[in-house]
């Protein structure tokens, strides 16, 4: 049962749905998930943003502030393995739907709380949005360069990371439940998730005490590992070791650089990047991107073009991996979705259901819980569903 909206929670439950879980998306009767109105673009009134994170679910609309609505949730809890929500800290307690209450109904329930800053600490009551978290977590301070100033990542990356962490936590709790028979509460924060994803940048600071600075498309620990401008476009070159650097120099006709003590090892290249990179950049400008990429790939030098999103659709690798799926939607018509990257041999992730319209499955779900048509009609008339 997914009580969340926008991205982190819905992204988590979509992954679980892709892997075969039955997911009930609980929405408000007065319009549903906020992202249903986020746009353009819309296709026949259906938001592209909403579609990106809500396949493989059924939608139930419930007024959680009404006693009858709360009773519906409690009935669902008896039948569910997992509850996901992303209300602000304290909201589920005020609704009478907190973990302690739901655990009393179903001791094996896995209860996943997704908030901006977690359920403890001085920031626990603050609202958390991806942009704010990117700013506070250090992401923006290391993204961009000295001329651009702080920049955010082009997607809601902290929501995506948090959705992935939540999914991992839920699966771990389900696995542990097979041994103990007991559920548990999971407290996931966007802020924690973002800071944990600083990986080597945070480790660099913890070891050196030096505040990381934005390096644009360069790497703080590896050189050359960045974009280069060629005669006709930009490419990425990612040299990961000294052997690769020597091969790179040979292919570029700059063999003397590999023997230069200033550049012979990666620590020296990092130390002397301001000298090395302009030499490589000047040579890169003498040939086109296709020529460089063909030469580098033929000799196992990691590299690639900087593709726009529209170019992904014709990328032969992605076509082979079946990453874009078409599916019929009752309102939007034929829609296309980015599929799951999870490739399991026996139980593959599948796009089984289109992202539902708000409340599309309300009657179906309530009837499965034992509600008759008269009671459903009463609840709908009184705007409880």
Tab-separated table of C-alpha atoms in Angstrom:
chain	number	residue	atom	x	y	z
A	1	UNK	CA	0.000	0.000	0.000
A	2	UNK	CA	1.589	3.232	-1.200
A	3	UNK	CA	0.311	6.375	0.504
A	4	UNK	CA	3.085	8.504	-0.991
A	5	UNK	CA	2.998	10.995	-3.825
A	6	UNK	CA	5.332	12.922	-6.147
A	7	UNK	CA	8.525	10.864	-6.758
A	8	UNK	CA	10.614	9.148	-4.038
A	9	UNK	CA	7.827	6.939	-2.654
A	10	UNK	CA	6.083	6.267	-5.987
A	11	UNK	CA	9.444	5.430	-7.577
A	12	UNK	CA	10.119	2.908	-4.796
A	13	UNK	CA	6.716	1.251	-5.125
A	14	UNK	CA	7.013	1.180	-8.922
A	15	UNK	CA	10.237	-0.815	-8.636
A	16	UNK	CA	8.487	-3.275	-6.333
A	17	UNK	CA	5.574	-3.413	-8.790
A	18	UNK	CA	7.961	-4.069	-11.689
A	19	UNK	CA	9.294	-7.031	-9.713
A	20	UNK	CA	5.834	-8.506	-9.216
A	21	UNK	CA	4.374	-6.886	-6.099
A	22	UNK	CA	0.675	-5.989	-6.064
A	23	UNK	CA	0.698	-2.243	-5.364
A	24	UNK	CA	-2.304	-0.202	-4.246
A	25	UNK	CA	-1.697	3.514	-4.762
A	26	UNK	CA	-3.782	5.449	-2.230
A	27	UNK	CA	-4.696	8.965	-3.392
A	28	UNK	CA	-6.930	11.813	-2.254
A	29	UNK	CA	-10.431	11.965	-3.785
A	30	UNK	CA	-9.917	15.612	-4.818
A	31	UNK	CA	-7.383	15.099	-7.601
A	32	UNK	CA	-4.895	12.486	-6.461
A	33	UNK	CA	-1.119	12.614	-6.702
A	34	UNK	CA	0.276	16.145	-7.072
A	35	UNK	CA	2.225	15.126	-10.182
A	36	UNK	CA	-1.014	14.519	-12.102
A	37	UNK	CA	-1.082	18.317	-12.526
A	38	UNK	CA	2.657	18.842	-13.133
A	39	UNK	CA	3.249	19.890	-16.692
A	40	UNK	CA	3.241	20.404	-19.579
A	41	UNK	CA	3.686	18.084	-21.305
A	42	UNK	CA	0.323	16.356	-21.032
A	43	UNK	CA	-1.127	13.705	-23.326
A	44	UNK	CA	-4.918	14.034	-23.408
A	45	UNK	CA	-4.752	15.555	-19.942
A	46	UNK	CA	-2.384	12.937	-18.485
A	47	UNK	CA	0.901	14.282	-17.106
A	48	UNK	CA	4.173	12.871	-18.388
A	49	UNK	CA	5.646	13.392	-14.921
A	50	UNK	CA	2.967	11.256	-13.288
A	51	UNK	CA	3.418	8.495	-15.863
A	52	UNK	CA	7.163	8.147	-15.159
A	53	UNK	CA	6.761	6.609	-11.680
A	54	UNK	CA	3.352	4.962	-11.403
A	55	UNK	CA	3.070	1.922	-13.645
A	56	UNK	CA	2.178	-1.523	-12.239
A	57	UNK	CA	-0.202	-0.087	-9.623
A	58	UNK	CA	-3.911	0.127	-8.893
A	59	UNK	CA	-5.341	3.443	-7.680
A	60	UNK	CA	-7.690	3.771	-4.694
A	61	UNK	CA	-8.989	7.172	-3.595
A	62	UNK	CA	-9.597	7.635	0.146
A	63	UNK	CA	-10.147	10.630	2.411
A	64	UNK	CA	-7.673	9.822	5.182
A	65	UNK	CA	-9.145	12.483	7.478
A	66	UNK	CA	-12.503	10.742	7.708
A	67	UNK	CA	-13.149	7.885	10.181
A	68	UNK	CA	-14.489	5.748	7.343
A	69	UNK	CA	-11.400	6.419	5.265
A	70	UNK	CA	-9.121	5.427	8.115
A	71	UNK	CA	-11.118	2.221	8.531
A	72	UNK	CA	-10.499	1.395	4.870
A	73	UNK	CA	-6.749	1.818	5.374
A	74	UNK	CA	-6.825	-0.388	8.470
A	75	UNK	CA	-8.690	-3.096	6.558
A	76	UNK	CA	-6.074	-2.914	3.809
A	77	UNK	CA	-3.258	-3.190	6.350
A	78	UNK	CA	-4.558	-6.615	7.368
A	79	UNK	CA	-4.023	-7.772	3.770
A	80	UNK	CA	-0.734	-5.959	3.056
A	81	UNK	CA	2.940	-6.708	3.563
A	82	UNK	CA	4.233	-3.154	3.187
A	83	UNK	CA	3.012	0.395	3.814
A	84	UNK	CA	4.894	3.309	2.257
A	85	UNK	CA	4.189	6.973	3.030
A	86	UNK	CA	5.944	10.301	2.576
A	87	UNK	CA	3.889	12.595	4.779
A	88	UNK	CA	5.720	15.101	6.948
A	89	UNK	CA	6.955	13.786	10.286
A	90	UNK	CA	4.041	13.438	12.710
A	91	UNK	CA	1.258	13.371	10.108
A	92	UNK	CA	0.611	9.630	10.307
A	93	UNK	CA	0.415	9.946	14.107
A	94	UNK	CA	-2.162	12.737	13.799
A	95	UNK	CA	-4.163	10.619	11.367
A	96	UNK	CA	-4.115	7.698	13.772
A	97	UNK	CA	-2.266	5.589	11.189
A	98	UNK	CA	1.240	5.487	12.680
A	99	UNK	CA	3.415	2.397	12.798
A	100	UNK	CA	2.440	1.462	16.363
A	101	UNK	CA	-1.239	1.530	15.440
A	102	UNK	CA	-0.838	-0.434	12.225
A	103	UNK	CA	1.515	-2.917	13.902
A	104	UNK	CA	-1.292	-3.662	16.330
A	105	UNK	CA	-3.470	-4.643	13.378
A	106	UNK	CA	-0.770	-6.569	11.511
A	107	UNK	CA	2.420	-7.360	13.502
A	108	UNK	CA	4.209	-8.432	10.308
A	109	UNK	CA	3.679	-5.123	8.489
A	110	UNK	CA	6.743	-3.367	7.011
A	111	UNK	CA	6.175	0.377	7.493
A	112	UNK	CA	8.407	2.652	5.390
A	113	UNK	CA	8.451	6.350	6.224
A	114	UNK	CA	10.043	8.630	3.609
A	115	UNK	CA	10.606	12.222	4.733
A	116	UNK	CA	12.858	15.110	3.858
A	117	UNK	CA	15.011	14.972	6.977
A	118	UNK	CA	13.953	11.865	8.890
A	119	UNK	CA	11.803	11.409	11.961
A	120	UNK	CA	14.448	12.576	14.452
A	121	UNK	CA	16.687	15.617	14.761
A	122	UNK	CA	16.137	19.386	14.720
A	123	UNK	CA	15.058	19.441	11.043
A	124	UNK	CA	12.477	16.650	11.351
A	125	UNK	CA	9.481	18.957	10.872
A	126	UNK	CA	10.847	20.788	7.838
A	127	UNK	CA	9.413	19.971	4.404
A	128	UNK	CA	11.942	18.305	2.120
A	129	UNK	CA	12.039	18.798	-1.645
A	130	UNK	CA	14.739	17.527	-3.953
A	131	UNK	CA	15.999	21.008	-4.868
A	132	UNK	CA	16.341	21.973	-1.197
A	133	UNK	CA	18.083	18.697	-0.377
A	134	UNK	CA	20.507	19.112	-3.293
A	135	UNK	CA	21.385	22.534	-1.904
A	136	UNK	CA	21.817	21.454	1.709
A	137	UNK	CA	23.547	18.119	1.117
A	138	UNK	CA	26.587	19.464	-0.730
A	139	UNK	CA	25.431	18.238	-4.150
A	140	UNK	CA	25.101	21.737	-5.571
A	141	UNK	CA	28.382	22.914	-4.074
A	142	UNK	CA	30.319	20.372	-6.150
A	143	UNK	CA	28.176	20.546	-9.315
A	144	UNK	CA	29.013	23.113	-11.990
A	145	UNK	CA	32.282	25.016	-12.057
A	146	UNK	CA	33.777	28.181	-10.608
A	147	UNK	CA	32.201	30.298	-13.344
A	148	UNK	CA	28.716	28.773	-13.240
A	149	UNK	CA	28.294	28.801	-9.481
A	150	UNK	CA	26.350	26.049	-7.678
A	151	UNK	CA	24.212	23.911	-9.995
A	152	UNK	CA	21.617	21.209	-9.366
A	153	UNK	CA	21.647	17.849	-11.106
A	154	UNK	CA	19.236	17.895	-14.063
A	155	UNK	CA	16.855	15.346	-12.513
A	156	UNK	CA	15.419	15.015	-8.991
A	157	UNK	CA	18.373	12.832	-8.104
A	158	UNK	CA	17.836	12.820	-4.325
A	159	UNK	CA	14.269	11.555	-4.820
A	160	UNK	CA	15.550	8.766	-7.056
A	161	UNK	CA	18.307	7.816	-4.604
A	162	UNK	CA	15.861	7.824	-1.704
A	163	UNK	CA	13.396	5.671	-3.630
A	164	UNK	CA	16.173	3.159	-4.303
A	165	UNK	CA	17.313	3.148	-0.661
A	166	UNK	CA	13.706	2.693	0.467
A	167	UNK	CA	13.277	-0.235	-1.900
A	168	UNK	CA	16.467	-1.863	-0.590
A	169	UNK	CA	15.334	-1.354	3.010
A	170	UNK	CA	11.902	-2.835	2.323
A	171	UNK	CA	13.380	-5.894	0.633
A	172	UNK	CA	15.823	-6.384	3.514
A	173	UNK	CA	12.971	-6.125	6.037
A	174	UNK	CA	10.884	-8.637	4.082
A	175	UNK	CA	13.825	-11.027	3.934
A	176	UNK	CA	14.429	-10.682	7.692
A	177	UNK	CA	10.720	-11.239	8.330
A	178	UNK	CA	11.020	-14.676	6.786
A	179	UNK	CA	13.196	-15.571	9.800
A	180	UNK	CA	11.546	-13.597	12.604
A	181	UNK	CA	7.945	-13.408	11.439
A	182	UNK	CA	7.936	-9.763	12.510
A	183	UNK	CA	7.632	-6.519	10.637
A	184	UNK	CA	9.478	-3.289	11.399
A	185	UNK	CA	9.594	0.423	10.713
A	186	UNK	CA	11.989	1.940	8.175
A	187	UNK	CA	12.890	5.629	8.535
A	188	UNK	CA	14.340	6.936	5.228
A	189	UNK	CA	15.312	10.586	4.698
A	190	UNK	CA	16.151	12.420	1.499
A	191	UNK	CA	18.867	14.327	3.359
A	192	UNK	CA	20.548	11.156	4.659
A	193	UNK	CA	20.312	9.520	1.231
A	194	UNK	CA	21.896	12.481	-0.539
A	195	UNK	CA	24.777	12.804	1.918
A	196	UNK	CA	25.456	9.054	1.739
A	197	UNK	CA	25.724	9.402	-2.049
A	198	UNK	CA	28.616	11.867	-1.810
A	199	UNK	CA	30.847	8.750	-1.695
A	200	UNK	CA	34.469	9.637	-2.627
A	201	UNK	CA	33.854	13.395	-2.384
A	202	UNK	CA	32.853	13.057	1.266
A	203	UNK	CA	35.669	10.589	1.876
A	204	UNK	CA	38.163	13.032	0.375
A	205	UNK	CA	37.026	15.689	2.836
A	206	UNK	CA	37.003	13.358	5.835
A	207	UNK	CA	40.577	12.344	5.083
A	208	UNK	CA	42.082	15.681	4.019
A	209	UNK	CA	39.916	18.276	5.738
A	210	UNK	CA	39.820	20.231	2.476
A	211	UNK	CA	36.409	21.461	1.317
A	212	UNK	CA	35.625	19.970	-2.122
A	213	UNK	CA	35.233	22.502	-4.920
A	214	UNK	CA	33.192	22.260	-8.127
A	215	UNK	CA	35.280	20.840	-10.962
A	216	UNK	CA	32.757	20.989	-13.768
A	217	UNK	CA	33.153	17.829	-15.822
A	218	UNK	CA	36.490	16.893	-14.283
A	219	UNK	CA	37.106	14.287	-11.575
A	220	UNK	CA	38.648	15.163	-8.202
A	221	UNK	CA	40.709	11.950	-7.990
A	222	UNK	CA	41.437	10.892	-11.590
A	223	UNK	CA	43.056	12.632	-14.594
A	224	UNK	CA	42.206	12.663	-17.472
A	225	UNK	CA	38.586	11.906	-16.612
A	226	UNK	CA	36.470	14.667	-18.161
A	227	UNK	CA	34.945	16.179	-21.283
A	228	UNK	CA	37.091	17.294	-24.197
A	229	UNK	CA	36.111	19.482	-27.118
A	230	UNK	CA	36.944	17.941	-30.470
A	231	UNK	CA	36.879	19.487	-33.935
A	232	UNK	CA	33.090	19.049	-34.167
A	233	UNK	CA	31.599	18.297	-30.705
A	234	UNK	CA	32.374	17.247	-27.130
A	235	UNK	CA	33.209	13.759	-25.880
A	236	UNK	CA	33.947	12.174	-22.522
A	237	UNK	CA	37.237	10.378	-21.882
A	238	UNK	CA	37.613	8.409	-18.644
A	239	UNK	CA	41.156	7.088	-18.149
A	240	UNK	CA	41.189	4.946	-15.034
A	241	UNK	CA	44.804	3.787	-14.704
A	242	UNK	CA	48.366	4.432	-15.823
A	243	UNK	CA	48.310	1.721	-18.492
A	244	UNK	CA	45.272	3.297	-20.137
A	245	UNK	CA	46.976	6.689	-20.021
A	246	UNK	CA	50.010	5.324	-21.844
A	247	UNK	CA	47.760	3.865	-24.564
A	248	UNK	CA	45.858	7.143	-24.809
A	249	UNK	CA	49.083	9.049	-25.319
A	250	UNK	CA	50.204	6.633	-28.049
A	251	UNK	CA	46.864	6.947	-29.892
A	252	UNK	CA	47.050	10.730	-29.705
A	253	UNK	CA	50.667	10.822	-30.901
A	254	UNK	CA	51.828	12.191	-27.570
A	255	UNK	CA	53.921	9.258	-26.328
A	256	UNK	CA	56.380	11.516	-24.545
A	257	UNK	CA	53.674	12.497	-22.048
A	258	UNK	CA	53.429	8.955	-20.685
A	259	UNK	CA	57.136	9.035	-19.783
A	260	UNK	CA	57.053	12.540	-18.355
A	261	UNK	CA	57.510	12.251	-14.557
A	262	UNK	CA	54.849	14.946	-14.103
A	263	UNK	CA	52.216	12.657	-15.691
A	264	UNK	CA	53.501	9.077	-15.332
A	265	UNK	CA	51.200	8.231	-12.390
A	266	UNK	CA	47.661	9.245	-11.608
A	267	UNK	CA	48.567	11.140	-8.388
A	268	UNK	CA	51.069	13.169	-10.436
A	269	UNK	CA	48.481	13.790	-13.165
A	270	UNK	CA	46.006	15.056	-10.565
A	271	UNK	CA	48.706	17.298	-9.134
A	272	UNK	CA	49.615	18.628	-12.584
A	273	UNK	CA	46.225	18.616	-14.295
A	274	UNK	CA	46.501	22.335	-15.145
A	275	UNK	CA	49.540	21.525	-17.312
A	276	UNK	CA	48.401	18.206	-18.816
A	277	UNK	CA	44.802	18.915	-19.760
A	278	UNK	CA	45.522	21.876	-22.094
A	279	UNK	CA	48.023	19.714	-24.014
A	280	UNK	CA	45.440	16.966	-24.491
A	281	UNK	CA	42.721	19.468	-25.324
A	282	UNK	CA	44.787	21.089	-28.069
A	283	UNK	CA	45.386	17.706	-29.726
A	284	UNK	CA	41.711	16.729	-29.389
A	285	UNK	CA	40.696	19.751	-31.462
A	286	UNK	CA	42.595	18.416	-34.461
A	287	UNK	CA	40.161	15.547	-35.177
A	288	UNK	CA	36.423	14.900	-34.933
A	289	UNK	CA	34.569	13.039	-32.211
A	290	UNK	CA	33.770	9.985	-34.337
A	291	UNK	CA	37.439	9.494	-35.207
A	292	UNK	CA	38.567	9.768	-31.614
A	293	UNK	CA	35.825	7.474	-30.300
A	294	UNK	CA	36.543	4.803	-32.923
A	295	UNK	CA	40.255	4.895	-32.108
A	296	UNK	CA	39.800	4.902	-28.339
A	297	UNK	CA	37.168	2.158	-28.257
A	298	UNK	CA	39.246	-0.064	-30.518
A	299	UNK	CA	41.991	0.140	-27.898
A	300	UNK	CA	39.798	-0.165	-24.781
A	301	UNK	CA	40.039	3.456	-23.715
A	302	UNK	CA	36.751	4.333	-21.919
A	303	UNK	CA	35.010	7.123	-23.820
A	304	UNK	CA	31.681	8.143	-25.231
A	305	UNK	CA	29.683	10.851	-26.974
A	306	UNK	CA	27.552	13.337	-25.027
A	307	UNK	CA	24.106	12.337	-26.241
A	308	UNK	CA	20.893	14.295	-26.005
A	309	UNK	CA	17.783	12.552	-24.675
A	310	UNK	CA	16.255	12.301	-28.154
A	311	UNK	CA	19.336	10.404	-29.357
A	312	UNK	CA	18.743	7.662	-26.778
A	313	UNK	CA	15.704	6.419	-28.677
A	314	UNK	CA	17.823	5.262	-31.620
A	315	UNK	CA	20.778	4.038	-29.577
A	316	UNK	CA	21.268	0.414	-30.720
A	317	UNK	CA	22.415	-0.671	-27.266
A	318	UNK	CA	19.240	0.590	-25.592
A	319	UNK	CA	17.120	-0.913	-28.360
A	320	UNK	CA	18.729	-4.285	-27.716
A	321	UNK	CA	18.125	-3.863	-23.966
A	322	UNK	CA	14.416	-3.131	-24.571
A	323	UNK	CA	14.463	-0.051	-22.353
A	324	UNK	CA	11.474	1.785	-23.909
A	325	UNK	CA	8.032	0.193	-23.641
A	326	UNK	CA	4.738	1.081	-25.326
A	327	UNK	CA	1.468	0.425	-23.528
A	328	UNK	CA	-2.173	1.435	-23.969
A	329	UNK	CA	-3.636	3.880	-21.446
A	330	UNK	CA	-7.434	4.324	-21.129
A	331	UNK	CA	-7.210	8.135	-21.091
A	332	UNK	CA	-3.914	9.093	-22.735
A	333	UNK	CA	-4.008	6.439	-25.455
A	334	UNK	CA	-0.728	4.845	-26.520
A	335	UNK	CA	2.033	5.904	-24.139
A	336	UNK	CA	5.728	5.122	-23.994
A	337	UNK	CA	7.589	4.495	-20.743
A	338	UNK	CA	11.195	3.918	-19.725
A	339	UNK	CA	11.248	0.336	-18.472
A	340	UNK	CA	13.090	-1.298	-15.613
A	341	UNK	CA	16.871	-1.780	-15.788
A	342	UNK	CA	16.548	-4.939	-13.676
A	343	UNK	CA	17.223	-8.003	-15.831
A	344	UNK	CA	16.374	-11.146	-13.848
A	345	UNK	CA	16.635	-14.477	-15.654
A	346	UNK	CA	13.688	-16.313	-14.037
A	347	UNK	CA	11.486	-13.501	-12.740
A	348	UNK	CA	12.056	-10.566	-15.073
A	349	UNK	CA	10.751	-7.114	-14.240
A	350	UNK	CA	7.733	-6.355	-16.416
A	351	UNK	CA	5.501	-3.451	-17.374
A	352	UNK	CA	2.253	-5.233	-16.532
A	353	UNK	CA	-0.171	-2.329	-15.979
A	354	UNK	CA	-0.356	1.228	-17.236
A	355	UNK	CA	-0.140	4.044	-14.634
A	356	UNK	CA	-3.765	4.194	-13.435
A	357	UNK	CA	-6.188	7.090	-13.492
A	358	UNK	CA	-6.978	8.487	-10.039
A	359	UNK	CA	-9.333	6.144	-8.207
A	360	UNK	CA	-9.664	3.835	-11.192
A	361	UNK	CA	-9.648	0.709	-9.033
A	362	UNK	CA	-11.487	2.017	-5.967
A	363	UNK	CA	-14.608	-0.112	-6.447
A	364	UNK	CA	-12.595	-3.213	-7.312
A	365	UNK	CA	-10.359	-2.932	-4.238
A	366	UNK	CA	-13.208	-2.166	-1.832
A	367	UNK	CA	-15.267	-5.081	-3.119
A	368	UNK	CA	-12.281	-7.366	-2.532
A	369	UNK	CA	-12.305	-6.098	1.067
A	370	UNK	CA	-15.969	-7.073	1.423
A	371	UNK	CA	-17.707	-3.753	0.750
A	372	UNK	CA	-21.025	-4.035	-1.126
A	373	UNK	CA	-22.264	-1.672	-3.840
A	374	UNK	CA	-24.595	0.216	-1.500
A	375	UNK	CA	-21.816	0.975	0.971
A	376	UNK	CA	-19.471	1.983	-1.821
A	377	UNK	CA	-22.165	4.295	-3.173
A	378	UNK	CA	-22.610	5.847	0.285
A	379	UNK	CA	-18.861	6.424	0.640
A	380	UNK	CA	-18.634	7.998	-2.796
A	381	UNK	CA	-21.666	10.237	-2.192
A	382	UNK	CA	-20.060	11.520	1.021
A	383	UNK	CA	-16.704	12.110	-0.675
A	384	UNK	CA	-14.916	9.535	1.471
A	385	UNK	CA	-13.652	7.800	-1.657
